[in-house]
């Protein structure tokens, strides 16, 4: 339907928000509407009564009187009751919509507004209003003419010339109206038709003869029963007949008509006639269905956008947010009404990230799309990482209109990737460290035993002094190797059930006696109900000592050192975020300082061996790598939380055990008698270890056979099986390694007594799987006392 271009249609906007008024005012004025504004309901009622606008856009939420009350007042006033009202609201509750429609509103538009949708809905309802006006005017004229005709027929029946003239004018008016008029005489059941019967239905006037029965034949079978009920109702109530139903055309197709009928009574007060008119509303109904289908499609698409877990955002070319789905609400914490029309850059990014946004804009201008990773912040200030896809959206003219952004949260994924890469790097360094430690242990073992062999042969003071220096440095080297093995999780530990409280109290005594008085020591450990852990007390002591020393060095001018412990449950979500954590019970030991903190760029490197930020000579760089190795050997994990200038917190988590074990370790200080001529087979690929071990054993009344590898050992054992009491087997040898050699020897003699020799923990685990024949493990580098004590213990076992 075309509007008169010379006459501007008037739209009244009612909203208490000046920004909304201004935006809608500019938009509608741009499309040649005359726009009036009101900021509250009272002003709107007065202005509508004065200006009589063609349509009213009415906000629901307003002070004093809301939109519903304003609508009620407008519909109450006869002057304004026919003006179509469209509610504008942020509410989507179905009850509120039904309330508004019951009050007389014709439509709802939900905020945030899509202005093209506003324009489409406004035009639709203005067309409907225009059509309604014309139909109403025509119907009023027709009603007037019908009444006039009936009066003329009664009063001027004899004036045929005047009646003919009036009838011709009446027929012309009917034809111009595009409607079908009917006059149904109830006494004869005949129906007379006028107007556009043939153009609308396709039938000639003679084909319509047959009264009400003929008309019922044309009514759609599904609507016929309802039509009859409505006819019977109005005949008894004498009310106006108004009904929409389907009618069959001559070509077999159905159209939808609107029937408006009026009852006429005879002199006795009984119904004599019903006259009225039919309007073809098929196209109008189709347009309405299309409009509803479009609305339904929009609702379905909006629902799909809200179902996805991804954040879907639409922003205009000046970064103002236009659309914000449920996924965005969940990811960022802001509700849609909080961010619409806000600048996205100010919400999501810190200033250092702005340079990346400039590159994105340049890429969008060139190719129309961009994808990559962005560091953003949520409403709560939490930093997140998103995989972001940007697409430039153009209008019908091909000009850039807005930007569609889809963001997926990959924060957990990136954290796990970083942990996995760090674990791979540490594993590679651990493998290297284990190999180096093994070779060093092989070199230190004969050196340690040689010093002990020379002590009784060089009794002079200078020789003893130099031997003591050599022994001290060999032990120092052995301790360094032990730290390397702790890092690589290759050291052997004496594991038993431990109470964490006792270990922390021991550390408290040490640090209070040795640390500067400028450092306050706070201990927070539960008196009762703290779970036990399974571990090596010496190694855990080393962990706590290393962490406390690092905390002390981070507070050169003093501060607070706090050591605490608590029971800690790791759930599935926490386990996903920490690659070394497993679901279950842990004890968390926390060492916190108020020192200088650790820079973010080096946090991932602090556990690497030999990495240190301390001055030359003030640290080996093995402290934290040792901590990590020990805790991993205990099946635990370590977390670090640090902020530059505020301090650092190390969280050491150890799995819980409820088993109580007694340490049955042999007292190393007891004196053992020398051998009694027992034959010992020593198997080692290192010649120096074989020679020194053989010399020491022979000096202590043992007989010795030596083999350089597993093949020689099997040959010698086969020949001297009855004489050999114990076999010392190195676990790492070429050709045939220790475990293979042990398995072959066990087949020769299931009751053989074997001492495994190694300094690596995984060999210790391997020995456990070899059965009862391997009585114990001798860790390199070992002393002559270690050798004799273990040898005597194995010989004494049955």
PDB file of C-alpha atoms in Angstrom, residues 152-153 155-166:
ATOM      1  CA  UNK A 152     -36.159   5.062   1.159  1.00  0.00           C
ATOM      2  CA  UNK A 153     -37.580   1.685   0.174  1.00  0.00           C
ATOM      3  CA  UNK A 155     -41.014   5.581   2.530  1.00  0.00           C
ATOM      4  CA  UNK A 156     -40.527   6.241  -1.180  1.00  0.00           C
ATOM      5  CA  UNK A 157     -41.634   3.001  -2.664  1.00  0.00           C
ATOM      6  CA  UNK A 158     -43.725   4.884  -5.215  1.00  0.00           C
ATOM      7  CA  UNK A 159     -40.998   7.226  -6.339  1.00  0.00           C
ATOM      8  CA  UNK A 160     -39.334   4.852  -8.791  1.00  0.00           C
ATOM      9  CA  UNK A 161     -37.369   7.479 -10.689  1.00  0.00           C
ATOM     10  CA  UNK A 162     -35.679   8.765  -7.546  1.00  0.00           C
ATOM     11  CA  UNK A 163     -35.093   5.216  -6.356  1.00  0.00           C
ATOM     12  CA  UNK A 164     -33.489   4.189  -9.627  1.00  0.00           C
ATOM     13  CA  UNK A 165     -31.164   7.171  -9.474  1.00  0.00           C
ATOM     14  CA  UNK A 166     -30.195   6.329  -5.896  1.00  0.00           C
TER      15      UNK A 166
END
